[in-house]
């Protein structure tokens, strides 16, 4: 694609990077076929190619974002399906991140939109506040239909829809001491996942401990920054990222780390991008690149180990939902399926596996209609497999899919923990395996 940026514009490194991305796009439109919003809405401006044109026009003319551009960029899920499809290697992720930051700086959103976004940014990344908000949501449930009558308050209704009926008690991450460990890793405790399902990291630590891996927790660590990053709040995202980089760097410098384990693929995509986010920051560039290189999804890390035979053979069918951040953001496709198969599960593939479930960080709250359409499409495809349970590797997808089906949605690592000697996940206690569980040891 030809561009017409001035040399003064290209002196800005973010614009120069976006210009290089834009020049790679050859307008072929292959990406439209796999874009969930284009598939659902059929509007070119809701396709990657259409958005690329809008972003080019906005940046090239150095103008503030307008309503039309904001509408179509806001509808983008950042699912990155377009990046998997694109034959020209267009880095849409960095382009849309830049566009979102530009929108945040130049566009004056309507009052309720600003309020909703500020509320989400000040709540979701903070576990205590998020827990409190979930408790409030239970009180707000009876007023849901009233709130739904006011269009500007639809995000609040969506939040109430997604809020679980019960919030697990807070759990501190217990990391057992391992005699003669064969590896040493840190684990991201994160934000929303630690509140919604602390059992995911508990299962990870149990499984790693059984494999002889020492898990250490940094003194300072929290939200990875993805939630606010996708809202264009760049400064806040960098603040979260710096905090984590400092925490993990302490551990790297004092004892070393083989990996930084991430159990929410949405966070993994962002942490693996810290190197890019800090490339121009002399104080953090090297540390951030080191952290990104060590970041591993739990399935990626487990696949690099010499695993023993599983303790049981569950013989159970599992519909595997590959989160967008897993398959498109991190290109991890083989590992979770192979681990599940090896552990004795029969992996079933839902149709249209490349399409987003509509979760996408805060998308299911800020764009509830499109999100619901995508969720129902995803749930239909999952239920068609006939599998009694669903496995996935991202808490956002777990919450989203669970809001549209009665099937238990379980994190992949919880199933692996069970197969390798851990407890059966509570959410599937009522499900009998297709074949009786065979104890191998
Ligand atoms: S990130 Fe997803 S929703 Fe956004 S343009 Fe690409 S494919 Fe479409
Ligand atoms: S597939 Fe790639 S090159 Fe083709 S229009 Fe989409 S982004 Fe541009």
Short mmCIF file of C-alpha atoms and ligand atoms in Angstrom, two decimals:
data_model
loop_
_atom_site.label_atom_id
_atom_site.label_comp_id
_atom_site.label_asym_id
_atom_site.label_seq_id
_atom_site.Cartn_x
_atom_site.Cartn_y
_atom_site.Cartn_z
CA UNK A 1 0.00 0.00 0.00
CA UNK A 2 1.36 3.43 -0.93
CA UNK A 3 1.61 5.92 1.90
CA UNK A 4 2.13 9.68 1.98
CA UNK A 5 3.48 10.45 5.44
CA UNK A 6 5.72 13.50 5.74
CA UNK A 7 9.25 13.18 7.07
CA UNK A 8 8.14 15.17 10.13
CA UNK A 9 5.42 12.58 10.81
CA UNK A 10 7.90 9.74 10.31
CA UNK A 11 10.19 11.25 12.93
CA UNK A 12 7.70 9.87 15.45
CA UNK A 13 8.76 6.21 16.00
CA UNK A 14 5.17 4.99 16.50
CA UNK A 15 4.07 6.55 13.19
CA UNK A 16 7.16 5.21 11.42
CA UNK A 17 6.35 1.71 12.69
CA UNK A 18 2.72 2.00 11.56
CA UNK A 19 3.82 3.30 8.16
CA UNK A 20 6.05 0.23 7.67
CA UNK A 21 3.07 -2.00 8.57
CA UNK A 22 0.73 -0.16 6.19
CA UNK A 23 3.18 -0.51 3.30
CA UNK A 24 3.07 -4.29 3.66
CA UNK A 25 -0.68 -4.48 3.00
CA UNK A 26 -1.44 -5.32 -0.64
CA UNK A 27 -5.26 -4.89 -0.30
CA UNK A 28 -5.82 -8.54 -1.25
CA UNK A 29 -8.71 -8.88 1.22
CA UNK A 30 -7.92 -12.50 2.19
CA UNK A 31 -8.24 -11.37 5.82
CA UNK A 32 -11.89 -10.37 5.43
CA UNK A 33 -13.05 -14.00 5.18
CA UNK A 34 -11.69 -14.88 8.61
CA UNK A 35 -12.59 -11.65 10.43
CA UNK A 36 -15.43 -12.31 12.91
CA UNK A 37 -16.91 -8.82 12.63
CA UNK A 38 -16.93 -8.92 8.82
CA UNK A 39 -18.43 -12.42 8.89
CA UNK A 40 -21.19 -11.20 11.24
CA UNK A 41 -21.81 -7.66 9.94
CA UNK A 42 -20.78 -7.91 6.27
CA UNK A 43 -19.49 -4.33 6.19
CA UNK A 44 -16.08 -3.70 4.60
CA UNK A 45 -15.36 -1.07 7.26
CA UNK A 46 -15.76 -3.83 9.87
CA UNK A 47 -13.10 -5.93 8.13
CA UNK A 48 -9.33 -5.73 8.69
CA UNK A 49 -8.79 -4.19 5.26
CA UNK A 50 -11.46 -1.54 5.88
CA UNK A 51 -10.00 -0.72 9.28
CA UNK A 52 -6.51 -0.50 7.84
CA UNK A 53 -7.77 2.13 5.37
CA UNK A 54 -9.47 4.07 8.16
CA UNK A 55 -6.31 3.98 10.31
CA UNK A 56 -4.14 5.01 7.36
CA UNK A 57 -6.41 7.95 6.60
CA UNK A 58 -6.50 9.06 10.23
CA UNK A 59 -2.73 8.83 10.82
CA UNK A 60 -1.60 10.06 7.41
CA UNK A 61 -3.74 13.19 7.62
CA UNK A 62 -2.63 13.73 11.20
CA UNK A 63 -6.20 14.34 12.24
CA UNK A 64 -8.04 13.56 15.44
CA UNK A 65 -10.15 10.39 15.36
CA UNK A 66 -13.70 10.87 14.09
CA UNK A 67 -16.90 9.05 15.04
CA UNK A 68 -16.86 6.70 12.04
CA UNK A 69 -13.28 5.58 12.60
CA UNK A 70 -13.88 5.09 16.33
CA UNK A 71 -17.05 3.06 15.68
CA UNK A 72 -15.28 0.56 13.42
CA UNK A 73 -12.08 0.34 15.47
CA UNK A 74 -14.13 -0.15 18.65
CA UNK A 75 -15.90 -3.05 16.93
CA UNK A 76 -12.56 -4.78 16.28
CA UNK A 77 -12.01 -7.62 18.77
CA UNK A 78 -8.20 -7.56 18.48
CA UNK A 79 -8.63 -11.30 17.94
CA UNK A 80 -5.78 -11.22 15.37
CA UNK A 81 -7.40 -13.82 13.13
CA UNK A 82 -6.48 -11.46 10.28
CA UNK A 83 -2.80 -11.83 11.16
CA UNK A 84 -2.99 -15.60 10.85
CA UNK A 85 -4.62 -15.27 7.41
CA UNK A 86 -2.58 -12.41 5.96
CA UNK A 87 -0.05 -13.66 3.36
CA UNK A 88 1.93 -10.40 3.52
CA UNK A 89 2.80 -10.42 7.22
CA UNK A 90 0.86 -7.27 8.10
CA UNK A 91 1.23 -6.71 11.86
CA UNK A 92 -2.34 -5.60 12.45
CA UNK A 93 -1.87 -5.91 16.23
CA UNK A 94 0.69 -3.10 16.43
CA UNK A 95 -1.27 -1.01 13.94
CA UNK A 96 -4.56 -1.20 15.83
CA UNK A 97 -2.76 -0.66 19.17
CA UNK A 98 -1.35 2.58 17.75
CA UNK A 99 -4.78 3.57 16.38
CA UNK A 100 -6.41 2.94 19.77
CA UNK A 101 -3.83 5.07 21.57
CA UNK A 102 -4.39 7.84 19.00
CA UNK A 103 -8.16 7.60 19.50
CA UNK A 104 -7.74 7.79 23.27
CA UNK A 105 -5.65 10.95 22.92
CA UNK A 106 -7.73 12.75 20.29
CA UNK A 107 -11.36 11.66 20.53
CA UNK A 108 -13.87 12.95 23.05
CA UNK A 109 -16.15 10.01 23.73
CA UNK A 110 -19.74 10.53 24.89
CA UNK A 111 -20.07 10.82 28.67
CA UNK A 112 -21.39 7.31 29.42
CA UNK A 113 -18.83 5.69 27.14
CA UNK A 114 -16.06 7.50 29.01
CA UNK A 115 -17.60 6.55 32.33
CA UNK A 116 -17.95 2.86 31.43
CA UNK A 117 -14.37 2.71 30.18
CA UNK A 118 -12.98 4.50 33.21
CA UNK A 119 -14.92 2.16 35.52
CA UNK A 120 -13.56 -0.92 33.75
CA UNK A 121 -10.00 0.42 33.73
CA UNK A 122 -10.15 1.22 37.45
CA UNK A 123 -11.77 -2.06 38.48
CA UNK A 124 -10.84 -5.10 36.39
CA UNK A 125 -7.05 -4.96 36.75
CA UNK A 126 -7.26 -4.77 40.57
CA UNK A 127 -8.32 -8.06 42.21
CA UNK A 128 -9.78 -6.51 45.39
CA UNK A 129 -11.82 -3.94 43.51
CA UNK A 130 -12.91 -6.54 40.97
CA UNK A 131 -14.06 -8.92 43.73
CA UNK A 132 -16.02 -6.10 45.33
CA UNK A 133 -17.58 -5.20 41.93
CA UNK A 134 -18.66 -8.83 41.44
CA UNK A 135 -20.35 -8.77 44.84
CA UNK A 136 -22.11 -5.52 43.90
CA UNK A 137 -23.19 -7.15 40.63
CA UNK A 138 -25.12 -9.76 42.58
CA UNK A 139 -27.05 -6.98 44.32
CA UNK A 140 -27.65 -5.31 40.93
CA UNK A 141 -28.99 -8.47 39.23
CA UNK A 142 -32.71 -7.76 39.98
CA UNK A 143 -32.42 -4.33 38.28
CA UNK A 144 -30.90 -5.73 35.08
CA UNK A 145 -33.98 -5.37 32.90
CA UNK A 146 -34.47 -1.76 34.08
CA UNK A 147 -30.85 -0.86 33.24
CA UNK A 148 -31.29 -2.50 29.83
CA UNK A 149 -33.90 0.12 28.94
CA UNK A 150 -31.19 2.82 28.84
CA UNK A 151 -28.95 2.22 25.75
CA UNK A 152 -25.96 4.01 27.32
CA UNK A 153 -26.08 1.59 30.28
CA UNK A 154 -25.99 -1.57 28.15
CA UNK A 155 -22.39 -2.27 29.23
CA UNK A 156 -23.60 -2.42 32.84
CA UNK A 157 -26.26 -4.96 31.85
CA UNK A 158 -23.60 -6.97 30.03
CA UNK A 159 -21.45 -6.93 33.17
CA UNK A 160 -24.35 -8.24 35.24
CA UNK A 161 -24.96 -10.99 32.67
CA UNK A 162 -21.35 -12.10 32.83
CA UNK A 163 -20.92 -11.91 36.61
CA UNK A 164 -20.78 -15.42 38.12
CA UNK A 165 -23.44 -16.38 40.64
CA UNK A 166 -20.73 -17.08 43.25
CA UNK A 167 -17.23 -15.70 43.62
CA UNK A 168 -14.60 -18.15 44.95
CA UNK A 169 -12.92 -17.21 48.25
CA UNK A 170 -9.57 -15.46 47.84
CA UNK A 171 -6.63 -17.86 47.76
CA UNK A 172 -3.01 -16.95 48.31
CA UNK A 173 -0.68 -18.68 45.88
CA UNK A 174 1.04 -21.44 47.86
CA UNK A 175 4.27 -22.40 46.16
CA UNK A 176 5.67 -25.57 47.77
CA UNK A 177 9.39 -26.02 48.30
CA UNK A 178 10.81 -28.73 46.05
CA UNK A 179 13.87 -30.74 47.06
CA UNK A 180 16.33 -30.87 44.15
CA UNK A 181 14.10 -29.14 41.62
CA UNK A 182 14.67 -29.87 37.93
CA UNK A 183 13.49 -26.39 36.94
CA UNK A 184 12.56 -23.00 38.34
CA UNK A 185 9.74 -20.87 36.99
CA UNK A 186 7.66 -17.85 38.00
CA UNK A 187 3.91 -17.85 37.55
CA UNK A 188 1.75 -14.85 36.67
CA UNK A 189 -1.01 -14.58 39.28
CA UNK A 190 -2.58 -11.77 37.26
CA UNK A 191 -5.83 -9.98 38.03
CA UNK A 192 -9.27 -11.13 36.86
CA UNK A 193 -8.37 -14.83 36.70
CA UNK A 194 -7.11 -14.85 40.29
CA UNK A 195 -10.57 -13.67 41.39
CA UNK A 196 -12.79 -15.65 39.00
CA UNK A 197 -10.98 -18.99 39.16
CA UNK A 198 -7.98 -19.23 41.51
CA UNK A 199 -8.05 -23.00 41.02
CA UNK A 200 -6.39 -22.59 37.59
CA UNK A 201 -3.08 -21.45 39.06
CA UNK A 202 -3.45 -23.82 42.02
CA UNK A 203 -3.72 -26.73 39.53
CA UNK A 204 -0.70 -25.39 37.61
CA UNK A 205 1.44 -25.22 40.74
CA UNK A 206 0.37 -28.73 41.86
CA UNK A 207 1.15 -30.19 38.45
CA UNK A 208 4.52 -28.45 38.18
CA UNK A 209 5.44 -29.49 41.74
CA UNK A 210 4.71 -33.15 40.85
CA UNK A 211 7.02 -32.75 37.87
CA UNK A 212 9.78 -31.43 40.15
CA UNK A 213 9.55 -27.80 39.02
CA UNK A 214 9.97 -25.08 41.63
CA UNK A 215 7.44 -22.27 41.25
CA UNK A 216 8.38 -18.89 42.68
CA UNK A 217 6.24 -15.80 43.11
CA UNK A 218 7.71 -12.33 42.69
CA UNK A 219 7.23 -9.72 45.43
CA UNK A 220 5.57 -7.33 42.99
CA UNK A 221 3.41 -8.46 40.14
CA UNK A 222 -0.16 -7.89 38.97
CA UNK A 223 -2.22 -7.22 35.87
CA UNK A 224 -0.22 -7.64 32.66
CA UNK A 225 -1.73 -4.43 31.26
CA UNK A 226 -3.67 -6.06 28.40
CA UNK A 227 -7.11 -4.90 29.58
CA UNK A 228 -6.21 -1.22 29.52
CA UNK A 229 -3.85 -1.59 26.54
CA UNK A 230 -6.79 -2.72 24.39
CA UNK A 231 -8.69 0.39 25.47
CA UNK A 232 -5.86 2.61 24.18
CA UNK A 233 -4.76 3.60 27.70
CA UNK A 234 -1.11 3.26 26.85
CA UNK A 235 0.37 5.00 29.91
CA UNK A 236 -1.55 2.76 32.32
CA UNK A 237 -0.62 -0.37 30.35
CA UNK A 238 3.07 0.54 30.46
CA UNK A 239 2.79 1.17 34.21
CA UNK A 240 1.41 -2.34 34.82
CA UNK A 241 4.04 -3.83 32.53
CA UNK A 242 6.92 -2.01 34.29
CA UNK A 243 5.77 -3.33 37.65
CA UNK A 244 5.81 -6.91 36.35
CA UNK A 245 9.12 -6.52 34.55
CA UNK A 246 10.71 -5.25 37.79
CA UNK A 247 9.24 -8.14 39.79
CA UNK A 248 10.37 -10.84 37.37
CA UNK A 249 13.76 -9.21 36.80
CA UNK A 250 14.44 -9.52 40.55
CA UNK A 251 13.81 -13.25 40.29
CA UNK A 252 15.88 -13.62 37.11
CA UNK A 253 18.81 -11.81 38.74
CA UNK A 254 18.47 -13.78 41.98
CA UNK A 255 18.46 -17.47 41.16
CA UNK A 256 17.43 -17.36 37.49
CA UNK A 257 14.21 -18.49 35.80
CA UNK A 258 13.60 -21.09 33.10
CA UNK A 259 10.27 -19.52 32.19
CA UNK A 260 7.55 -17.13 33.26
CA UNK A 261 4.42 -19.27 33.19
CA UNK A 262 1.19 -17.74 32.00
CA UNK A 263 -2.14 -19.50 32.31
CA UNK A 264 -4.30 -16.87 30.60
CA UNK A 265 -3.42 -16.63 26.92
CA UNK A 266 -4.77 -13.07 26.68
CA UNK A 267 -2.04 -12.02 29.12
CA UNK A 268 0.55 -14.15 27.30
CA UNK A 269 0.10 -12.27 24.02
CA UNK A 270 0.71 -8.93 25.77
CA UNK A 271 3.66 -10.09 27.90
CA UNK A 272 5.33 -11.55 24.82
CA UNK A 273 4.97 -8.07 23.31
CA UNK A 274 6.64 -6.23 26.24
CA UNK A 275 9.91 -6.25 24.25
CA UNK A 276 8.22 -4.23 21.50
CA UNK A 277 6.31 -1.98 23.89
CA UNK A 278 9.56 -0.90 25.62
CA UNK A 279 11.89 -0.98 22.59
CA UNK A 280 12.52 2.77 22.84
CA UNK A 281 12.87 2.93 26.63
CA UNK A 282 16.58 2.74 27.49
CA UNK A 283 15.86 1.78 31.12
CA UNK A 284 13.50 -1.08 30.25
CA UNK A 285 14.21 -2.25 26.67
CA UNK A 286 16.66 -5.04 27.61
CA UNK A 287 14.73 -6.16 30.71
CA UNK A 288 11.44 -6.21 28.80
CA UNK A 289 12.93 -8.22 25.92
CA UNK A 290 14.31 -10.73 28.45
CA UNK A 291 10.89 -11.09 30.12
CA UNK A 292 9.14 -11.54 26.75
CA UNK A 293 11.62 -14.24 25.75
CA UNK A 294 10.95 -16.14 29.00
CA UNK A 295 7.14 -15.83 28.85
CA UNK A 296 5.54 -19.19 28.08
CA UNK A 297 1.99 -20.40 28.07
CA UNK A 298 1.67 -23.33 30.48
CA UNK A 299 0.96 -25.73 27.57
CA UNK A 300 4.03 -24.45 25.72
CA UNK A 301 6.17 -25.06 28.80
CA UNK A 302 4.69 -28.50 29.58
CA UNK A 303 5.30 -29.55 25.97
CA UNK A 304 9.00 -28.80 26.44
CA UNK A 305 9.22 -31.23 29.39
CA UNK A 306 9.69 -34.96 29.39
CA UNK A 307 6.30 -35.85 30.88
CA UNK A 308 5.70 -39.18 32.62
CA UNK A 309 2.75 -41.44 31.78
CA UNK A 310 -0.57 -40.05 33.07
CA UNK A 311 -1.87 -41.54 36.32
CA UNK A 312 -5.38 -42.10 34.95
CA UNK A 313 -6.85 -42.41 31.47
CA UNK A 314 -9.98 -40.26 31.53
CA UNK A 315 -11.18 -41.51 28.10
CA UNK A 316 -13.47 -38.50 27.95
CA UNK A 317 -14.37 -36.39 24.95
CA UNK A 318 -13.31 -32.74 25.25
CA UNK A 319 -14.25 -29.93 22.87
CA UNK A 320 -11.11 -27.83 22.65
CA UNK A 321 -11.69 -24.11 22.17
CA UNK A 322 -8.52 -22.41 21.04
CA UNK A 323 -8.57 -18.84 22.36
CA UNK A 324 -7.69 -16.21 19.73
CA UNK A 325 -4.82 -15.00 21.88
CA UNK A 326 -3.54 -18.60 21.91
CA UNK A 327 -3.89 -19.51 18.24
CA UNK A 328 -3.56 -16.11 16.54
CA UNK A 329 -1.73 -14.02 19.15
CA UNK A 330 0.84 -16.62 20.17
CA UNK A 331 0.51 -19.20 17.38
CA UNK A 332 0.16 -21.99 19.93
CA UNK A 333 -2.06 -24.57 18.25
CA UNK A 334 -0.52 -28.03 18.51
CA UNK A 335 0.62 -28.13 22.12
CA UNK A 336 -2.68 -28.00 24.08
CA UNK A 337 -4.31 -30.59 21.80
CA UNK A 338 -1.33 -32.93 21.99
CA UNK A 339 -1.10 -32.64 25.77
CA UNK A 340 -4.81 -33.41 26.18
CA UNK A 341 -4.63 -36.39 23.82
CA UNK A 342 -1.55 -37.71 25.52
CA UNK A 343 -3.31 -37.38 28.88
CA UNK A 344 -6.10 -39.65 27.64
CA UNK A 345 -8.76 -37.18 26.46
CA UNK A 346 -10.45 -37.46 23.08
CA UNK A 347 -10.09 -33.99 21.58
CA UNK A 348 -13.03 -32.80 19.48
CA UNK A 349 -12.65 -29.81 17.17
CA UNK A 350 -15.58 -27.36 16.98
CA UNK A 351 -16.33 -25.95 13.53
CA UNK A 352 -15.12 -22.40 12.79
CA UNK A 353 -12.41 -22.80 15.39
CA UNK A 354 -10.62 -19.72 14.04
CA UNK A 355 -13.51 -17.38 14.98
CA UNK A 356 -13.54 -15.45 18.25
CA UNK A 357 -16.06 -16.32 21.00
CA UNK A 358 -16.71 -12.59 21.51
CA UNK A 359 -14.92 -12.27 24.86
CA UNK A 360 -11.85 -10.22 23.85
CA UNK A 361 -10.94 -8.51 27.12
CA UNK A 362 -13.61 -5.91 27.82
CA UNK A 363 -15.28 -6.34 24.41
CA UNK A 364 -18.15 -8.43 25.79
CA UNK A 365 -18.99 -5.51 28.08
CA UNK A 366 -18.40 -2.62 25.66
CA UNK A 367 -19.85 -4.28 22.52
CA UNK A 368 -22.49 -6.59 24.02
CA UNK A 369 -24.60 -7.18 20.87
CA UNK A 370 -21.79 -8.34 18.57
CA UNK A 371 -20.21 -10.22 21.43
CA UNK A 372 -23.45 -12.13 22.10
CA UNK A 373 -23.82 -13.06 18.43
CA UNK A 374 -20.30 -14.43 18.36
CA UNK A 375 -20.82 -16.27 21.64
CA UNK A 376 -23.97 -17.98 20.41
CA UNK A 377 -22.24 -18.97 17.18
CA UNK A 378 -19.30 -20.38 19.16
CA UNK A 379 -21.52 -22.21 21.66
CA UNK A 380 -23.54 -23.75 18.78
CA UNK A 381 -20.36 -25.07 17.18
CA UNK A 382 -19.02 -26.37 20.50
CA UNK A 383 -22.28 -28.12 21.42
CA UNK A 384 -22.40 -29.73 18.00
CA UNK A 385 -19.28 -31.75 18.86
CA UNK A 386 -21.34 -33.63 21.45
CA UNK A 387 -18.46 -33.49 23.96
CA UNK A 388 -19.61 -33.20 27.59
CA UNK A 389 -16.91 -30.70 28.57
CA UNK A 390 -14.98 -27.83 27.00
CA UNK A 391 -11.29 -27.10 27.50
CA UNK A 392 -9.63 -23.79 26.81
CA UNK A 393 -6.67 -21.74 28.02
CA UNK A 394 -8.05 -18.28 28.68
CA UNK A 395 -10.27 -17.09 31.54
CA UNK A 396 -12.02 -14.53 29.32
CA UNK A 397 -13.23 -17.28 26.95
CA UNK A 398 -14.21 -19.47 29.92
CA UNK A 399 -16.47 -16.74 31.34
CA UNK A 400 -17.88 -15.82 27.93
CA UNK A 401 -18.70 -19.35 26.78
CA UNK A 402 -20.06 -20.30 30.22
CA UNK A 403 -22.58 -17.46 29.93
CA UNK A 404 -24.15 -19.21 26.91
CA UNK A 405 -24.10 -22.91 27.75
CA UNK A 406 -24.54 -25.32 30.63
CA UNK A 407 -21.48 -27.34 29.59
CA UNK A 408 -18.59 -27.15 32.08
CA UNK A 409 -15.73 -25.01 30.72
CA UNK A 410 -12.44 -26.09 32.24
CA UNK A 411 -8.94 -24.76 31.84
CA UNK A 412 -6.69 -27.18 29.94
CA UNK A 413 -4.21 -27.28 32.82
CA UNK A 414 -6.91 -28.43 35.27
CA UNK A 415 -7.63 -31.44 33.05
CA UNK A 416 -3.92 -32.17 32.78
CA UNK A 417 -3.49 -31.84 36.55
CA UNK A 418 -6.29 -34.39 37.01
CA UNK A 419 -4.82 -36.82 34.51
CA UNK A 420 -1.39 -36.55 36.14
CA UNK A 421 -2.58 -37.26 39.68
CA UNK A 422 -4.43 -34.14 40.84
CA UNK A 423 -8.06 -33.83 41.92
CA UNK A 424 -10.91 -34.03 39.44
CA UNK A 425 -12.04 -30.44 38.67
CA UNK A 426 -15.12 -29.56 40.77
CA UNK A 427 -17.08 -28.26 37.79
CA UNK A 428 -17.11 -31.71 36.19
CA UNK A 429 -17.77 -33.71 39.34
CA UNK A 430 -21.18 -34.79 37.96
CA UNK A 431 -19.80 -36.02 34.64
CA UNK A 432 -18.91 -39.65 34.26
CA UNK A 433 -16.12 -40.40 31.80
CA UNK A 434 -17.09 -42.07 28.51
CA UNK A 435 -15.00 -45.03 29.60
CA UNK A 436 -14.37 -45.83 33.25
CA UNK A 437 -11.33 -44.08 34.66
CA UNK A 438 -8.48 -46.54 34.63
CA UNK A 439 -5.95 -46.14 37.41
CA UNK A 440 -2.51 -46.74 35.97
CA UNK A 441 -0.53 -46.62 39.19
S1 LIG B 1 -8.37 -8.33 14.94
FE1 LIG B 1 -10.12 -9.72 14.56
S2 LIG B 1 -11.92 -8.38 14.55
FE2 LIG B 1 -10.12 -7.04 14.35
S3 LIG B 1 -9.85 -6.79 12.15
FE3 LIG B 1 -8.56 -8.53 12.71
S4 LIG B 1 -9.85 -10.35 12.40
FE4 LIG B 1 -11.22 -8.55 12.43
S1 LIG B 2 -4.72 -10.15 4.00
FE1 LIG B 2 -3.02 -8.81 4.63
S2 LIG B 2 -2.32 -7.84 2.74
FE2 LIG B 2 -4.36 -8.69 2.30
S3 LIG B 2 -5.78 -6.97 2.75
FE3 LIG B 2 -5.63 -8.18 4.63
S4 LIG B 2 -3.99 -7.18 5.79
FE4 LIG B 2 -3.81 -6.43 3.68
#
